[in-house]
Tab-separated table of C-alpha atoms and ligand atoms in Angstrom:
chain	number	residue	atom	x	y	z
A	1	MET	CA	94.810	188.408	-18.575
A	2	THR	CA	91.712	187.925	-20.627
A	3	VAL	CA	89.875	184.906	-20.246
A	4	GLN	CA	86.911	184.047	-22.978
A	5	PRO	CA	83.326	183.214	-21.233
A	6	SER	CA	83.659	179.583	-20.854
A	7	PRO	CA	80.964	177.390	-22.386
A	8	ALA	CA	78.238	176.137	-20.037
A	9	SER	CA	79.159	173.010	-18.130
A	10	SER	CA	78.725	169.600	-20.004
A	11	THR	CA	78.378	167.753	-16.613
A	12	GLY	CA	74.997	169.088	-15.103
A	13	GLU	CA	72.245	167.020	-17.182
A	14	SER	CA	69.356	169.700	-16.654
A	15	THR	CA	71.970	172.435	-17.738
A	16	ASP	CA	70.561	174.745	-20.600
A	17	THR	CA	73.576	175.746	-22.798
A	18	THR	CA	72.140	179.357	-23.101
A	19	PRO	CA	74.076	181.308	-20.323
A	20	MET	CA	71.967	182.936	-17.848
A	21	ILE	CA	74.392	185.531	-17.036
A	22	VAL	CA	77.521	186.644	-18.877
A	23	GLY	CA	80.368	188.862	-17.361
A	24	ARG	CA	82.843	190.150	-20.068
A	25	ASN	CA	86.255	191.852	-19.432
A	26	LEU	CA	85.187	193.234	-16.074
A	27	GLN	CA	87.382	195.258	-14.000
A	28	LYS	CA	86.614	197.313	-10.764
A	29	GLU	CA	88.605	199.823	-9.236
A	30	TYR	CA	88.189	201.270	-5.903
A	31	LYS	CA	89.526	204.883	-4.985
A	32	ARG	CA	90.987	204.332	-1.252
A	33	GLY	CA	91.195	207.141	1.292
A	34	SER	CA	90.216	210.848	0.616
A	35	GLU	CA	91.136	212.961	-2.704
A	36	PRO	CA	94.117	215.342	-1.307
A	37	GLY	CA	91.871	218.541	-1.756
A	38	ARG	CA	93.317	221.869	-3.412
A	39	ILE	CA	95.739	222.737	-0.161
A	40	GLY	CA	96.985	218.859	-0.140
A	41	ARG	CA	97.926	219.232	-3.938
A	42	LEU	CA	99.685	222.423	-3.261
A	43	LEU	CA	101.583	220.597	-0.905
A	44	GLY	CA	102.338	218.031	-3.659
A	45	ARG	CA	100.044	215.280	-2.407
A	46	SER	CA	98.698	213.047	-5.344
A	47	ASP	CA	95.572	211.452	-5.738
A	48	PRO	CA	94.918	208.200	-3.544
A	49	PRO	CA	96.034	205.083	-5.204
A	50	ALA	CA	93.270	203.114	-6.884
A	51	VAL	CA	92.777	199.330	-5.825
A	52	ARG	CA	92.065	197.144	-8.728
A	53	ALA	CA	89.870	194.735	-7.495
A	54	LEU	CA	88.933	192.960	-10.838
A	55	ASP	CA	90.778	192.804	-14.053
A	56	GLU	CA	89.634	191.426	-17.235
A	57	VAL	CA	87.457	188.981	-15.824
A	58	SER	CA	84.928	186.986	-17.956
A	59	ILE	CA	82.555	184.453	-16.776
A	60	SER	CA	79.304	183.011	-17.798
A	61	VAL	CA	76.623	181.005	-15.946
A	62	ALA	CA	74.076	178.841	-17.495
A	63	ASN	CA	70.552	177.737	-15.944
A	64	GLY	CA	71.002	174.698	-13.839
A	65	GLU	CA	74.598	175.297	-12.946
A	66	ILE	CA	76.363	175.981	-9.790
A	67	VAL	CA	79.497	177.883	-10.384
A	68	GLY	CA	81.867	178.192	-7.314
A	69	LEU	CA	84.164	181.179	-7.129
A	70	ALA	CA	87.282	180.526	-4.863
A	71	GLY	CA	90.381	182.357	-4.078
A	72	PRO	CA	92.005	183.878	-0.691
A	73	SER	CA	90.592	186.617	1.159
A	74	GLY	CA	90.832	190.009	-0.729
A	75	SER	CA	91.142	188.096	-4.347
A	76	GLY	CA	87.928	189.851	-5.596
A	77	LYS	CA	85.057	187.293	-4.777
A	78	SER	CA	82.776	189.813	-3.246
A	79	THR	CA	83.138	191.953	-5.802
A	80	LEU	CA	82.519	189.969	-8.684
A	81	LEU	CA	79.288	188.809	-7.088
A	82	HIS	CA	78.112	192.118	-6.212
A	83	ILE	CA	78.889	193.223	-9.907
A	84	LEU	CA	77.169	189.887	-11.551
A	85	ALA	CA	73.947	190.559	-8.954
A	86	GLY	CA	73.847	194.349	-10.142
A	87	LEU	CA	74.625	195.782	-6.611
A	88	GLU	CA	77.479	197.282	-8.247
A	89	LEU	CA	78.519	198.428	-11.642
A	90	PRO	CA	81.960	197.588	-13.114
A	91	THR	CA	84.780	200.263	-13.883
A	92	GLU	CA	84.870	198.701	-17.438
A	93	GLY	CA	83.320	195.703	-19.183
A	94	THR	CA	79.799	194.467	-19.383
A	95	VAL	CA	77.188	192.335	-17.384
A	96	THR	CA	74.226	190.665	-19.523
A	97	PHE	CA	71.611	188.806	-18.070
A	98	GLN	CA	69.449	186.869	-20.548
A	99	GLU	CA	69.097	189.850	-22.930
A	100	THR	CA	69.802	192.566	-20.831
A	101	ALA	CA	72.900	194.769	-20.595
A	102	LEU	CA	72.804	195.971	-17.025
A	103	ASN	CA	74.997	198.875	-17.480
A	104	SER	CA	72.352	200.150	-19.894
A	105	LEU	CA	69.707	200.375	-16.945
A	106	SER	CA	69.208	203.322	-14.844
A	107	ARG	CA	69.778	202.895	-11.078
A	108	ARG	CA	66.086	202.472	-10.610
A	109	GLU	CA	65.704	199.794	-13.285
A	110	ARG	CA	68.826	197.792	-11.910
A	111	THR	CA	67.020	197.768	-8.326
A	112	ARG	CA	64.156	196.612	-9.974
A	113	HIS	CA	65.771	193.960	-12.095
A	114	ARG	CA	67.686	192.600	-8.776
A	115	LEU	CA	64.397	192.548	-7.028
A	116	GLU	CA	62.793	190.328	-9.823
A	117	HIS	CA	65.578	188.147	-10.849
A	118	VAL	CA	68.596	188.008	-8.223
A	119	GLY	CA	68.701	186.528	-5.051
A	120	VAL	CA	71.421	187.378	-2.630
A	121	ILE	CA	72.660	185.384	0.437
A	122	PHE	CA	75.398	186.814	2.700
A	123	GLN	CA	77.822	185.323	4.846
A	124	HIS	CA	76.232	187.337	7.977
A	125	PHE	CA	72.721	186.473	7.011
A	126	HIS	CA	71.603	190.188	7.082
A	127	LEU	CA	68.105	189.335	8.358
A	128	LEU	CA	66.240	192.080	10.331
A	129	LYS	CA	66.440	191.475	14.152
A	130	SER	CA	62.698	192.943	14.858
A	131	LEU	CA	60.989	190.786	12.418
A	132	SER	CA	59.641	186.966	12.419
A	133	ALA	CA	61.443	184.403	10.046
A	134	ARG	CA	58.402	184.815	7.973
A	135	ALA	CA	58.343	188.718	8.024
A	136	ASN	CA	61.936	188.574	6.921
A	137	VAL	CA	61.383	185.969	4.065
A	138	ALA	CA	58.171	188.335	2.690
A	139	LEU	CA	60.267	191.424	2.850
A	140	PRO	CA	61.330	191.489	-0.868
A	141	LEU	CA	57.814	190.848	-1.626
A	142	VAL	CA	56.388	194.049	0.059
A	143	GLU	CA	58.786	196.097	-2.395
A	144	LEU	CA	57.320	194.033	-5.162
A	145	GLY	CA	53.954	194.966	-4.203
A	146	VAL	CA	52.578	191.697	-3.399
A	147	SER	CA	49.300	191.442	-1.463
A	148	LYS	CA	49.462	190.576	2.270
A	149	SER	CA	48.055	187.077	2.352
A	150	GLU	CA	49.861	186.209	-0.772
A	151	ARG	CA	53.137	187.283	0.955
A	152	ARG	CA	52.270	185.193	4.017
A	153	GLN	CA	51.716	182.114	1.894
A	154	ARG	CA	54.895	182.401	-0.049
A	155	ALA	CA	57.086	183.156	2.817
A	156	THR	CA	55.568	180.150	4.638
A	157	ALA	CA	56.027	177.704	1.742
A	158	LEU	CA	59.545	178.501	1.345
A	159	LEU	CA	60.480	178.242	5.282
A	160	GLU	CA	58.498	174.717	4.851
A	161	ARG	CA	60.575	173.909	2.356
A	162	VAL	CA	63.763	174.676	4.266
A	163	GLY	CA	62.694	172.701	6.947
A	164	LEU	CA	61.849	175.705	9.515
A	165	GLU	CA	57.852	175.146	9.600
A	166	ASP	CA	58.308	175.280	13.249
A	167	ARG	CA	59.947	178.209	13.332
A	168	ILE	CA	57.925	180.644	11.458
A	169	THR	CA	57.267	183.291	14.053
A	170	HIS	CA	60.572	183.293	16.080
A	171	ARG	CA	62.960	186.123	15.244
A	172	PRO	CA	66.473	185.691	14.244
A	173	GLY	CA	67.885	186.118	17.695
A	174	GLU	CA	65.875	182.943	18.516
A	175	LEU	CA	67.199	180.729	15.981
A	176	SER	CA	71.002	179.115	15.472
A	177	GLY	CA	73.214	180.127	12.814
A	178	GLY	CA	71.985	177.442	10.599
A	179	GLU	CA	68.601	178.306	10.933
A	180	GLN	CA	69.155	181.981	10.239
A	181	GLN	CA	71.084	181.015	7.159
A	182	ARG	CA	68.274	178.810	5.937
A	183	VAL	CA	65.758	181.907	6.778
A	184	ALA	CA	68.168	184.029	4.527
A	185	ILE	CA	67.839	181.236	1.758
A	186	ALA	CA	64.357	181.396	1.804
A	187	ARG	CA	64.115	185.184	1.611
A	188	ALA	CA	66.454	185.000	-1.182
A	189	LEU	CA	64.329	182.209	-3.223
A	190	VAL	CA	60.919	184.186	-2.450
A	191	THR	CA	60.797	185.983	-5.674
A	192	ASP	CA	61.690	183.017	-7.568
A	193	PRO	CA	64.647	184.722	-9.060
A	194	LYS	CA	66.619	183.130	-11.975
A	195	LEU	CA	70.140	183.898	-10.551
A	196	VAL	CA	71.148	183.271	-6.903
A	197	VAL	CA	74.473	184.626	-5.470
A	198	ALA	CA	75.670	183.311	-2.141
A	199	ASP	CA	78.821	185.103	-0.476
A	200	GLU	CA	80.701	182.400	1.807
A	201	PRO	CA	77.218	181.152	2.717
A	202	THR	CA	78.844	178.490	5.159
A	203	GLY	CA	81.289	180.734	6.832
A	204	GLU	CA	79.479	181.058	9.969
A	205	LEU	CA	78.570	177.630	10.187
A	206	ASP	CA	79.727	174.352	11.822
A	207	SER	CA	80.468	171.707	9.189
A	208	GLU	CA	77.136	169.532	9.807
A	209	THR	CA	74.956	172.776	9.782
A	210	GLY	CA	77.106	173.591	6.373
A	211	LYS	CA	76.244	170.535	4.675
A	212	ARG	CA	72.676	171.057	5.420
A	213	VAL	CA	73.057	174.252	4.205
A	214	LEU	CA	74.720	173.005	0.828
A	215	ASN	CA	71.937	170.424	0.350
A	216	GLU	CA	69.689	173.058	0.107
A	217	PHE	CA	71.830	174.838	-2.367
A	218	ARG	CA	71.465	171.987	-4.764
A	219	ARG	CA	68.044	171.971	-4.703
A	220	VAL	CA	68.137	175.925	-5.296
A	221	ALA	CA	70.035	175.058	-8.411
A	222	GLU	CA	67.897	172.912	-10.231
A	223	ASP	CA	66.081	175.506	-12.181
A	224	ARG	CA	68.398	178.545	-11.683
A	225	ALA	CA	72.172	179.791	-12.118
A	226	VAL	CA	73.667	179.787	-8.560
A	227	ILE	CA	77.419	181.344	-7.867
A	228	LEU	CA	78.909	180.487	-4.749
A	229	ALA	CA	81.580	182.471	-3.641
A	230	SER	CA	83.844	180.405	-0.758
A	231	HIS	CA	87.160	179.597	0.407
A	232	ASP	CA	86.108	176.616	1.887
A	233	ARG	CA	86.880	173.342	0.073
A	234	PRO	CA	83.938	171.322	1.127
A	235	THR	CA	81.534	174.052	0.068
A	236	LEU	CA	82.990	174.355	-3.210
A	237	ARG	CA	82.472	170.435	-3.989
A	238	ILE	CA	78.760	171.067	-4.907
A	239	ALA	CA	79.788	173.195	-7.844
A	240	ASP	CA	79.516	171.727	-11.401
A	241	ARG	CA	82.898	173.926	-11.988
A	242	VAL	CA	84.988	176.316	-9.896
A	243	VAL	CA	86.752	179.522	-11.005
A	244	ARG	CA	89.546	180.642	-9.212
A	245	LEU	CA	90.501	184.216	-8.499
A	246	GLN	CA	94.053	185.386	-7.479
A	247	ASP	CA	94.652	189.106	-7.148
A	248	GLY	CA	91.546	190.148	-9.175
A	249	THR	CA	92.041	188.012	-12.190
A	250	ILE	CA	90.957	184.518	-13.028
A	251	SER	CA	93.893	182.362	-12.274
A	252	ASP	CA	92.112	178.996	-12.870
A	253	GLN	CA	88.854	177.165	-13.995
A	254	GLU	CA	88.250	173.670	-13.118
A	255	THR	CA	85.175	171.418	-13.956
A	256	GLU	CA	84.312	168.465	-11.773
A	257	PHE	CA	85.928	170.045	-8.774
A	258	GLU	CA	86.796	166.703	-6.669
A	259	SER	CA	83.393	165.122	-6.253
A	260	THR	CA	80.202	166.701	-6.678
A	261	SER	CA	78.328	164.713	-4.052
A	262	ILE	CA	78.300	165.250	-0.560
A	263	HIS	CA	76.971	163.334	2.112
A	264	THR	CA	74.876	164.466	5.048
A	265	GLN	CA	75.016	162.088	8.360
A	266	GLY	CA	71.449	161.118	9.240
A	267	GLU	CA	69.829	161.960	5.949
B	301	ADP	P1	87.061	188.769	-1.348
B	301	ADP	O1	85.626	188.610	-1.412
B	301	ADP	O2	87.523	187.761	-2.364
B	301	ADP	O3	87.813	188.648	-0.156
B	301	ADP	P2	86.949	191.764	-1.948
B	301	ADP	O4	86.092	191.607	-3.591
B	301	ADP	O5	85.902	191.587	-0.974
B	301	ADP	O6	87.438	190.086	-2.232
B	301	ADP	O7	88.072	192.467	-2.234
B	301	ADP	C1	89.130	192.480	-3.349
B	301	ADP	C2	90.095	193.928	-3.335
B	301	ADP	O8	89.373	194.946	-3.347
B	301	ADP	C3	90.442	193.806	-1.807
B	301	ADP	O9	91.969	194.463	-2.122
B	301	ADP	C4	89.782	194.677	-1.082
B	301	ADP	O10	90.438	195.442	-0.049
B	301	ADP	C5	89.217	195.906	-2.261
B	301	ADP	N1	88.138	196.332	-1.874
B	301	ADP	C6	86.888	195.735	-1.555
B	301	ADP	N2	85.933	196.481	-1.531
B	301	ADP	C7	86.216	197.959	-1.280
B	301	ADP	C8	85.955	199.057	-1.131
B	301	ADP	N3	84.473	199.263	-1.020
B	301	ADP	N4	86.527	200.220	-1.484
B	301	ADP	C9	87.834	200.167	-1.182
B	301	ADP	N5	88.534	198.701	-1.739
B	301	ADP	C10	87.809	197.645	-1.592
B	302	MG	MG1	84.499	188.395	0.266
C-alpha cells in the first residue's frame, strides 16, 4: 500500500505548512534467528525468514504539529519512530529532515544530526541511575561539547520548566515514575531539538501522572514537530492527527482525533 505524505494539519494555528520531517515509502526488514551456515545449508536449511516491520509507509510532520502513531503491539510504531529519529536506517525508502536526506549521511554524521536536532523519549525513561536528575538532563550537552557552567544552567532551567526545581540533585531511584519521565522529557529538550519522538511515554504512568506529562508535551510541540507512539487513547487525544499502523502499513489517518483538549484535575 502506498500512502502519499499527507499535507500538514490545518487544525493547529501555529503550524508551519513546510514539513519538518518526511518519510517516503519506508520499508524495514529484520532478519530473524541466525544464518544457517555451511553445514546447515548442506542439510538443506534455508535462510531465516525476514520480518517486514514496515512496508511502504509515508509520513510527514510539520513544525508545531503533534502526530500520534497508533496501532497494536508489533504493528511497527517503534520501528517507524527509530527510523524517523535517525536511530536506524530503513531497508528501502528515504527520510528527509528539512533539507537533509538521512541516508546520505555517514554513521558519524547521523549521530551528530540526532544530537543536534532530535530529542528521543522512551517508555522506560533510560536514565542513568548513578547520575542526578540534572546530570542526566545535561548529558547530551556533554557530547555536544557545551561548557560545564552552561550545561548546569540549561539543565536546571529545563528541570524548572517541567516542575522539578526541588528534585535537581535527586537520582532516578529517588524519583517517582512521573518525575523520571519528566526528567527524560527535559533531557530530550535540552539541546532544543526541532523534532521530538516519544515511544509510549505514558505507558508506565498512572492516568493522573500521564495527564501531567501529556500537558508538558503540548508545550513541547509549540515550536517543534512531535511524533508520539501510543496505543493509549487518552494519550493520542493530544495529537493534531493520528496515523494508525497495522502489520507495518498505514491503515488509517485521522485528523482531529476525538477532542484535542485534555483536562488535568487541580490545574
Ligand atoms: P510496535 O512498537 O508497534 O510494538 P515494533 O516496531 O517494535 O512494533 O515491531 C514491529 C515488528 O518488527 C514486530 O513484528 C517485531 O517483532 C519486529 N521487530 C522489531 N524489532 C526487531 C528486531 N530488532 N529484530 C527482529 N524483529 C524485530
Ligand atoms: Mg513499540
